[in-house]
C-alpha cells in the first residue's frame, strides 16, 4: 500500500472484534484516518491511485468498521460504496466543513488528546480524513462515555464495551445492548465451563483438536506416562454437542447474511430518501430566508412610500389652502377697484392667535374693513394689534369690552355694529355698499366727536366750578 502509515503492521490477531471509526477522503489521492472507539488514532495514511480492495484490506486489518466519516455534504458515492462494503453507517456534516474548522479540529485533537502524536505532519488529504474521523468521534463522545460507565459497573471488559458501542451506533438502546452482550458473554462462559468440566478426567493432561470442518474429526489424549488411552464414552457427547452448535451457528450466519442484504438495501433506500429530504430542507430554508429578506425590503419600501404619501397629502392640503386664499384675493381685488362694494375680511376670534391667522390668510392691511365675529377675550392689547394693521373700520357682531372700545376710539378706528349696515354674504367673506358704509363711518365719527366735545365741556365746567370754589374760600 502506497503512502506512509503511522502503524504499518497492525496486530491482526487481536483486531477482529475492535470497533473503529474510519475517516475517508476520496479522490485521486485517498486519505484514511482510523480511530478506535476510545478516540485513539491508530492509522493515518494517504495513497495515490490505490484500488478499493487495497483500501478495504487496510481498514479490515485494524478492526470492524462502525462508522465511515466524511467532511463533505452531500455524501460522495465513493464514500457510500465503501460504507456498504464495510457494512457500516455513514456520518457526515450537514454542510461541507471549512478548511479553518478542519485545521482547528486536527490541531486541537493532536495537542490535547494525543500528545504523543504532536509531531505528526499531515497533507491535505490526511488532514481532511482525520478531521472527519475526529468530528464523528466527538459527536458520539458523550454517548460513548455513558456506555463505558454503565458497562464497567456491569463488570464487562473492553472487548464487550466495544461491542456495546457498535450496537448503540446501529440503533440499539444502551440498556438492550448491555443486556445482549452480557447474555452472550454468560453463554460463552457457561459453554467453556461445561467443556472444562467434561474434559477434566484423571490422567488426562492435554486435549488436542487437530481438525474441525463440519465437526470434530479426531481428539487425541495424552496421558502423563505418554501412552495412548481409549476415548472415554462421554467424548461422543461433547463432539455431538459441538457439531450441533456448529450447525446452529451456520444457520444463524446464513439468516444474518440474508437479513444483512435486506438491511443494506433498506439502508441505501433510506440514505437516498434522507439525501432528498435534506435537499428539500435546504431549498425550503433558502426560499424562507429569501422571502424574509424580500418582506423586509418590501416593508422598508412601504414605509418610505407612506412617508412620501403623508408629505404629498400635507403639501396638497397646503396647495389647496393657498389656492383658496388666492381665489378669494382675486375675488376681492376687483371689488376694491370697482368702488361700488367693499369687501369685509373676517376675524373669527378677538385673540392674538385669531388675529394672526386672519392676517396671514387675508393679508389684512391698511384701508381694509374687518368683521370681528366673536369679541370675547379681547381687550386693549388685541385692539392695539388690529389698529397696527392699519384697518379702515371694524364691524362687530356683539358687545365689545370697554378697554378695547376706548382703544379704538382713541385711535379713531370706527366701530360699526353689524346690525347697522347691510352685508352681503359671499363664499368666505362679506360685502358692504361703499356709499352706505361711508355714511356709517361719518355718523360714528360725528358721534365720537360730539361725545368728546361734551366731555371737554364738562371738564371745562368742572374746572370753572373748582376755580369758583377756591375763590369763595376765606
Coordinates of C-alpha atoms in Angstrom, one line a residue:
X1 CA 0.0 0.0 0.0
X2 CA 1.4 3.4 -1.0
X3 CA 1.9 6.2 1.5
X4 CA 3.4 6.4 5.0
X5 CA 1.1 4.8 7.6
X6 CA 1.5 5.5 11.3
X7 CA 1.0 1.8 12.1
X8 CA 2.2 -0.3 9.2
X9 CA 1.9 -3.7 10.8
X10 CA -1.3 -3.9 12.9
X11 CA -1.8 -6.9 15.1
X12 CA -4.5 -8.7 13.0
X13 CA -5.0 -11.4 15.6
X14 CA -6.5 -9.0 18.2
X15 CA -8.3 -6.6 15.9
X16 CA -11.2 -8.6 14.5
X17 CA -13.6 -7.5 17.3
X18 CA -12.3 -4.0 17.8
X19 CA -14.7 -1.2 16.7
X20 CA -13.2 1.5 14.6
X21 CA -14.1 4.9 13.0
X22 CA -12.8 5.4 9.5
X23 CA -12.3 9.0 8.2
X24 CA -12.3 8.7 4.4
X25 CA -11.2 11.5 1.9
X26 CA -11.8 10.1 -1.6
X27 CA -10.2 11.2 -4.8
X28 CA -7.1 10.5 -6.9
X29 CA -5.1 10.6 -3.7
X30 CA -7.1 8.9 -0.9
X31 CA -6.8 10.0 2.7
X32 CA -7.5 7.5 5.5
X33 CA -7.7 8.1 9.3
X34 CA -8.6 5.3 11.7
X35 CA -9.7 5.8 15.3
X36 CA -10.7 3.2 17.8
X37 CA -13.9 3.8 19.8
X38 CA -11.9 5.4 22.6
X39 CA -10.7 8.1 20.3
X40 CA -7.2 6.9 19.9
X41 CA -5.5 7.4 16.5
X42 CA -4.3 4.0 15.2
X43 CA -3.7 4.8 11.5
X44 CA -3.2 7.8 9.3
X45 CA -2.3 7.4 5.6
X46 CA -2.6 8.9 2.2
X47 CA -2.3 6.9 -1.0
X48 CA -2.3 7.8 -4.7
X49 CA -4.0 5.7 -7.3
X50 CA -5.0 2.9 -5.0
X51 CA -7.6 0.2 -5.6
X52 CA -10.6 -0.1 -3.4
X53 CA -9.8 -3.6 -2.5
X54 CA -6.5 -2.4 -1.0
X55 CA -8.3 0.3 0.9
X56 CA -10.7 -2.3 2.4
X57 CA -7.9 -4.7 3.2
X58 CA -6.0 -1.9 5.0
X59 CA -9.1 -0.9 7.0
X60 CA -10.1 -4.5 8.0
X61 CA -6.6 -5.1 9.3
X62 CA -7.4 -2.6 12.1
X63 CA -10.8 -3.8 13.2
X64 CA -14.5 -3.8 12.5
X65 CA -15.7 -0.5 10.9
X66 CA -18.6 1.0 12.9
X67 CA -18.7 4.4 11.2
X68 CA -17.3 5.8 8.0
X69 CA -16.8 9.6 8.3
X70 CA -16.6 12.3 5.6
X71 CA -16.0 16.0 5.7
X72 CA -18.3 17.0 2.8
X73 CA -22.1 17.2 2.1
X74 CA -23.9 15.7 0.2
X75 CA -22.2 12.3 0.7
X76 CA -20.0 11.2 -2.2
X77 CA -20.9 8.0 -4.0
X78 CA -17.4 6.6 -3.2
X79 CA -18.0 7.0 0.5
X80 CA -21.4 5.3 0.2
X81 CA -19.8 2.4 -1.7
X82 CA -17.1 2.0 0.9
X83 CA -19.6 2.0 3.8
X84 CA -21.8 -0.5 2.0
X85 CA -18.8 -2.9 1.5
X86 CA -17.7 -2.5 5.2
X87 CA -21.4 -2.8 6.3
X88 CA -21.2 0.3 8.4
X89 CA -23.0 3.6 8.9
X90 CA -22.0 6.9 7.4
X91 CA -21.6 10.1 9.4
X92 CA -21.4 13.4 7.6
X93 CA -21.8 17.1 8.5
X94 CA -25.0 18.9 7.4
X95 CA -22.7 21.1 5.2
X96 CA -19.2 21.0 3.9
X97 CA -16.6 21.6 6.6
X98 CA -14.4 24.7 6.0
X99 CA -10.6 24.4 5.9
X100 CA -10.3 26.5 9.0
X101 CA -12.6 24.3 11.0
X102 CA -10.8 21.1 9.9
X103 CA -7.4 22.6 10.8
X104 CA -8.7 23.6 14.2
X105 CA -10.2 20.2 14.9
X106 CA -7.0 18.4 13.9
X107 CA -4.7 20.7 15.8
X108 CA -6.9 20.5 18.9
X109 CA -7.0 16.7 18.7
X110 CA -3.3 16.2 18.3
X111 CA -2.5 18.8 21.0
X112 CA -4.9 17.8 23.8
X113 CA -6.0 14.2 23.1
X114 CA -2.9 12.5 21.6
X115 CA 0.1 14.3 23.0
X116 CA 2.5 11.6 21.8
X117 CA 1.5 12.4 18.2
X118 CA 2.3 16.1 18.3
X119 CA 5.0 15.7 15.7
X120 CA 2.7 14.2 13.0
X121 CA 2.6 16.2 9.8
X122 CA -0.3 15.6 7.5
X123 CA -1.0 16.6 4.0
X124 CA -4.4 18.0 3.0
X125 CA -5.9 14.5 2.3
X126 CA -4.8 13.1 5.7
X127 CA -5.9 16.3 7.4
X128 CA -9.4 16.1 5.9
X129 CA -9.8 12.4 6.7
X130 CA -8.6 12.9 10.3
X131 CA -10.8 15.9 10.8
X132 CA -13.9 13.9 9.6
X133 CA -13.0 11.0 12.0
X134 CA -12.4 13.2 15.0
X135 CA -15.6 15.2 14.3
X136 CA -17.5 12.0 14.2
X137 CA -15.9 10.7 17.4
X138 CA -16.7 13.9 19.2
X139 CA -20.3 13.7 18.1
X140 CA -20.6 10.3 19.8
X141 CA -18.3 11.2 22.7
X142 CA -20.9 11.7 25.4
X143 CA -22.8 8.6 24.3
X144 CA -19.6 6.5 24.4
X145 CA -18.7 7.9 27.9
X146 CA -22.1 6.9 29.2
X147 CA -21.8 3.4 27.7
X148 CA -18.3 2.9 29.3
X149 CA -19.5 3.9 32.7
X150 CA -22.5 1.7 32.7
X151 CA -20.6 -1.3 31.2
X152 CA -17.8 -1.0 33.7
X153 CA -20.4 -1.1 36.5
X154 CA -21.8 -4.3 35.0
X155 CA -18.2 -5.8 35.1
X156 CA -17.8 -6.0 31.3
X157 CA -14.3 -5.9 29.7
X158 CA -13.0 -3.6 26.9
X159 CA -14.0 -6.1 24.2
X160 CA -17.6 -6.2 25.4
X161 CA -17.7 -2.4 25.7
X162 CA -16.6 -2.1 22.1
X163 CA -19.4 -4.5 21.1
X164 CA -21.9 -2.4 23.0
X165 CA -20.8 0.8 21.4
X166 CA -21.2 -0.8 18.0
X167 CA -24.7 -1.9 18.8
X168 CA -25.7 1.5 20.1
X169 CA -24.3 3.2 16.9
X170 CA -26.5 0.9 14.9
X171 CA -29.7 1.9 16.8
X172 CA -29.8 -0.4 19.8
X173 CA -30.5 1.3 23.1
X174 CA -27.7 1.2 25.7
X175 CA -29.8 -0.9 28.1
X176 CA -30.6 -3.5 25.5
X177 CA -27.1 -3.5 24.1
X178 CA -25.6 -4.2 27.6
X179 CA -28.2 -6.9 28.2
X180 CA -27.5 -8.6 24.9
X181 CA -23.7 -8.6 25.3
X182 CA -24.0 -9.7 28.9
X183 CA -26.2 -12.7 27.9
X184 CA -23.7 -13.6 25.1
X185 CA -20.8 -13.4 27.5
X186 CA -22.6 -15.5 30.1
X187 CA -23.4 -18.2 27.4
X188 CA -19.7 -18.3 26.3
X189 CA -18.5 -18.6 29.8
X190 CA -21.1 -21.4 30.6
X191 CA -20.0 -23.4 27.5
X192 CA -16.3 -23.0 28.4
X193 CA -17.0 -24.2 31.9
X194 CA -19.0 -27.2 30.7
X195 CA -16.3 -28.1 28.3
X196 CA -13.7 -27.8 31.0
X197 CA -15.7 -29.9 33.4
X198 CA -16.4 -32.6 30.8
X199 CA -12.7 -32.8 29.8
X200 CA -11.4 -32.8 33.4
X201 CA -10.7 -36.6 34.0
X202 CA -8.0 -38.5 35.7
X203 CA -4.7 -39.0 33.9
X204 CA -5.7 -36.6 31.1
X205 CA -3.3 -33.6 30.7
X206 CA -3.9 -32.3 27.2
X207 CA -6.7 -32.3 24.6
X208 CA -5.7 -31.5 21.1
X209 CA -8.2 -30.9 18.3
X210 CA -6.5 -31.4 15.1
X211 CA -9.2 -30.6 12.6
X212 CA -12.8 -29.3 12.5
X213 CA -14.6 -28.9 9.2
X214 CA -18.2 -29.8 9.6
X215 CA -17.4 -31.2 13.0
X216 CA -14.5 -32.5 15.1
X217 CA -12.9 -35.4 13.3
X218 CA -10.5 -36.6 16.0
X219 CA -9.4 -35.8 19.5
X220 CA -6.1 -37.1 20.9
X221 CA -5.5 -37.5 24.6
X222 CA -2.0 -37.7 26.0
X223 CA -1.6 -39.2 29.5
X224 CA 1.2 -38.4 31.9
X225 CA 3.1 -41.5 31.0
X226 CA 2.8 -40.7 27.3
X227 CA 0.7 -43.7 26.4
X228 CA -2.4 -43.6 24.2
X229 CA -5.7 -44.3 26.0
X230 CA -9.0 -45.2 24.6
X231 CA -11.7 -42.4 24.0
X232 CA -14.0 -42.1 27.0
X233 CA -17.7 -42.7 26.5
X234 CA -18.5 -39.0 27.1
X235 CA -16.3 -37.9 24.2
X236 CA -19.1 -38.7 21.7
X237 CA -21.4 -36.4 23.7
X238 CA -19.0 -33.5 23.5
X239 CA -18.5 -33.9 19.8
X240 CA -22.2 -34.2 19.2
X241 CA -22.8 -31.0 21.1
X242 CA -20.1 -29.1 19.3
X243 CA -21.4 -30.4 15.9
X244 CA -24.9 -29.3 16.8
X245 CA -23.7 -25.9 17.9
X246 CA -21.7 -25.5 14.7
X247 CA -24.7 -26.3 12.5
X248 CA -26.8 -23.9 14.6
X249 CA -24.3 -21.2 14.1
X250 CA -24.1 -21.8 10.4
X251 CA -27.9 -21.4 10.2
X252 CA -27.7 -18.2 12.2
X253 CA -24.9 -16.9 9.9
X254 CA -27.0 -17.7 6.8
X255 CA -30.0 -15.9 8.4
X256 CA -27.9 -12.9 9.4
X257 CA -26.5 -12.7 5.9
X258 CA -30.0 -12.6 4.4
X259 CA -31.1 -10.0 6.9
X260 CA -27.9 -8.1 6.2
X261 CA -28.7 -7.9 2.5
X262 CA -32.2 -6.7 3.2
X263 CA -30.9 -4.1 5.7
X264 CA -28.3 -2.9 3.3
X265 CA -31.0 -2.4 0.7
X266 CA -33.2 -0.6 3.2
X267 CA -30.2 1.5 4.2
X268 CA -29.5 2.5 0.7
X269 CA -33.1 3.4 0.2
X270 CA -33.3 5.4 3.4
X271 CA -30.0 7.2 2.7
X272 CA -31.3 8.2 -0.7
X273 CA -34.6 9.4 1.0
X274 CA -32.6 11.3 3.6
X275 CA -30.5 13.0 0.9
X276 CA -33.6 14.0 -1.0
X277 CA -35.3 15.3 2.2
X278 CA -32.2 17.2 3.2
X279 CA -32.0 18.8 -0.3
X280 CA -35.7 19.8 0.1
X281 CA -35.0 21.2 3.6
X282 CA -32.0 23.2 2.2
X283 CA -34.2 24.5 -0.6
X284 CA -37.0 25.4 1.8
X285 CA -34.6 27.2 4.1
X286 CA -33.2 29.1 1.2
X287 CA -36.7 30.1 0.0
X288 CA -37.7 31.0 3.5
X289 CA -34.7 33.2 4.0
X290 CA -35.2 34.8 0.6
X291 CA -38.9 35.5 1.5
X292 CA -37.9 37.1 4.8
X293 CA -35.4 39.4 3.0
X294 CA -38.0 40.3 0.4
X295 CA -40.6 41.0 3.1
X296 CA -38.1 43.3 5.0
X297 CA -37.3 45.1 1.7
X298 CA -41.0 45.5 0.9
X299 CA -41.7 46.7 4.4
X300 CA -38.9 49.3 4.2
X301 CA -40.2 50.5 0.8
X302 CA -43.8 50.6 2.1
X303 CA -42.7 52.8 5.0
X304 CA -40.9 55.1 2.6
X305 CA -44.0 55.3 0.3
X306 CA -46.2 56.1 3.4
X307 CA -43.9 58.9 4.4
X308 CA -43.9 60.2 0.8
X309 CA -47.7 59.9 0.7
X310 CA -48.1 61.8 4.0
X311 CA -45.8 64.5 2.8
X312 CA -47.7 64.7 -0.5
X313 CA -51.1 64.9 1.3
X314 CA -49.7 67.7 3.5
X315 CA -48.3 69.6 0.5
X316 CA -51.6 69.0 -1.3
X317 CA -53.6 70.5 1.6
X318 CA -51.3 73.5 1.7
X319 CA -51.7 73.9 -2.0
X320 CA -55.5 73.7 -1.8
X321 CA -55.5 76.2 1.1
X322 CA -53.2 78.6 -0.8
X323 CA -55.3 78.3 -4.0
X324 CA -58.5 79.1 -2.0
X325 CA -56.8 82.1 -0.5
X326 CA -55.6 83.2 -3.9
X327 CA -59.1 82.8 -5.3
X328 CA -60.6 84.9 -2.5
X329 CA -58.0 87.5 -3.0
X330 CA -58.7 87.5 -6.7
X331 CA -62.4 87.9 -5.9
X332 CA -61.8 90.7 -3.5
X333 CA -59.4 92.7 -5.7
X334 CA -61.9 93.6 -8.5
X335 CA -64.3 94.7 -5.7
X336 CA -61.8 97.2 -4.5
X337 CA -61.2 98.5 -7.9
X338 CA -65.0 98.8 -8.8
X339 CA -65.8 101.1 -5.9
X340 CA -69.5 100.1 -5.6
X341 CA -68.9 97.5 -2.9
X342 CA -66.3 97.0 -0.3
X343 CA -65.0 93.5 0.9
X344 CA -65.2 92.7 4.6
X345 CA -62.4 90.4 5.8
X346 CA -63.3 88.1 8.7
X347 CA -61.5 87.8 12.1
X348 CA -63.1 84.7 13.8
X349 CA -61.7 85.3 17.3
X350 CA -60.7 88.5 19.1
X351 CA -57.5 86.9 20.4
X352 CA -53.8 87.3 19.4
X353 CA -53.7 84.0 17.6
X354 CA -57.0 84.6 15.9
X355 CA -55.8 88.0 14.6
X356 CA -52.5 86.5 13.4
X357 CA -54.3 83.7 11.5
X358 CA -56.8 86.1 9.9
X359 CA -54.0 88.5 8.9
X360 CA -52.0 85.7 7.3
X361 CA -55.0 84.3 5.5
X362 CA -56.5 87.6 4.2
X363 CA -53.3 89.7 4.1
X364 CA -55.1 92.4 6.2
X365 CA -53.6 95.8 5.6
X366 CA -54.1 99.5 5.5
X367 CA -57.6 100.6 4.4
X368 CA -59.3 97.1 4.9
X369 CA -62.6 96.6 6.6
X370 CA -62.7 93.7 9.1
X371 CA -65.6 91.8 10.7
X372 CA -65.0 90.8 14.3
X373 CA -67.3 87.7 14.7
X374 CA -66.5 86.9 18.4
X375 CA -65.4 89.7 20.8
X376 CA -64.9 87.5 23.8
X377 CA -61.5 87.6 25.5
X378 CA -60.4 90.8 23.7
X379 CA -59.0 93.9 25.4
X380 CA -56.8 96.9 24.8
X381 CA -53.8 94.7 23.6
X382 CA -55.8 92.8 20.9
X383 CA -57.4 96.1 19.9
X384 CA -54.0 97.6 19.5
X385 CA -52.9 94.6 17.2
X386 CA -55.8 95.4 14.9
X387 CA -55.1 99.1 14.9
X388 CA -51.5 98.5 14.0
X389 CA -52.7 96.6 10.8
X390 CA -54.0 100.0 9.6
X391 CA -57.6 98.9 9.1
X392 CA -60.2 101.4 8.0
X393 CA -63.0 100.2 10.3
X394 CA -64.2 97.3 12.5
X395 CA -67.6 95.7 12.3
X396 CA -68.7 94.0 15.5
X397 CA -71.2 91.2 15.9
X398 CA -71.5 91.6 19.7
X399 CA -70.7 93.9 22.6
X400 CA -67.0 94.7 22.7
X401 CA -65.2 95.3 26.0
X402 CA -64.8 98.9 27.3
X403 CA -60.9 98.9 27.2
X404 CA -61.0 97.7 23.6
X405 CA -63.7 100.2 22.6
X406 CA -61.7 103.1 24.3
X407 CA -58.6 102.0 22.4
X408 CA -60.4 102.1 19.0
X409 CA -62.0 105.5 19.8
X410 CA -58.6 107.0 20.9
X411 CA -57.1 105.9 17.6
X412 CA -60.2 107.0 15.7
X413 CA -60.8 103.5 14.2
X414 CA -64.6 103.3 13.7
X415 CA -66.6 100.5 15.5
X416 CA -69.7 99.8 13.4
X417 CA -72.4 97.4 14.8
X418 CA -73.2 94.7 12.3
X419 CA -77.0 95.4 12.6
X420 CA -76.5 99.0 11.4
X421 CA -75.1 98.0 8.0
X422 CA -76.4 95.7 5.3
X423 CA -73.8 93.0 4.5
X424 CA -74.0 90.6 1.5
X425 CA -72.5 87.1 2.3
X426 CA -70.1 85.7 -0.3
X427 CA -68.3 82.3 -0.1
X428 CA -65.9 83.2 2.7
X429 CA -66.3 87.0 3.2
X430 CA -68.9 89.7 3.1
X431 CA -69.6 92.8 1.0
X432 CA -70.9 96.2 2.1
X433 CA -72.2 99.1 -0.1
X434 CA -69.5 101.7 -0.3
X435 CA -71.8 104.8 0.0
X436 CA -73.8 103.3 2.9
X437 CA -70.7 102.3 4.8
X438 CA -69.1 105.7 4.4
X439 CA -72.2 107.3 5.9
X440 CA -72.0 104.9 8.9
X441 CA -68.4 105.9 9.4
X442 CA -69.3 109.6 9.2
X443 CA -72.1 109.0 11.8
X444 CA -69.6 107.2 14.1
X445 CA -67.0 109.9 13.8
X446 CA -69.7 112.6 14.4
X447 CA -70.9 110.7 17.4
X448 CA -67.4 110.3 18.8
X449 CA -66.6 114.0 18.1
X450 CA -69.8 115.1 19.8
X451 CA -69.0 112.8 22.8
X452 CA -65.5 114.2 23.0
X453 CA -66.8 117.8 22.8
X454 CA -69.4 117.1 25.5
X455 CA -66.7 115.6 27.7
X456 CA -64.5 118.6 27.1
X457 CA -67.3 121.0 28.0
X458 CA -68.0 119.0 31.2
X459 CA -64.3 119.1 32.1
X460 CA -64.3 122.9 31.5
X461 CA -67.3 123.4 33.7
X462 CA -65.7 121.3 36.3
X463 CA -62.6 123.4 36.2
X464 CA -64.7 126.6 36.5
X465 CA -66.6 125.2 39.4
X466 CA -63.3 124.3 41.1
X467 CA -62.0 127.8 40.5
X468 CA -65.1 129.5 42.0
X469 CA -65.0 127.2 44.9
X470 CA -61.4 128.2 45.6
X471 CA -62.3 132.0 45.3
X472 CA -65.0 131.6 47.9
X473 CA -62.7 130.3 50.5
X474 CA -61.6 132.9 53.1

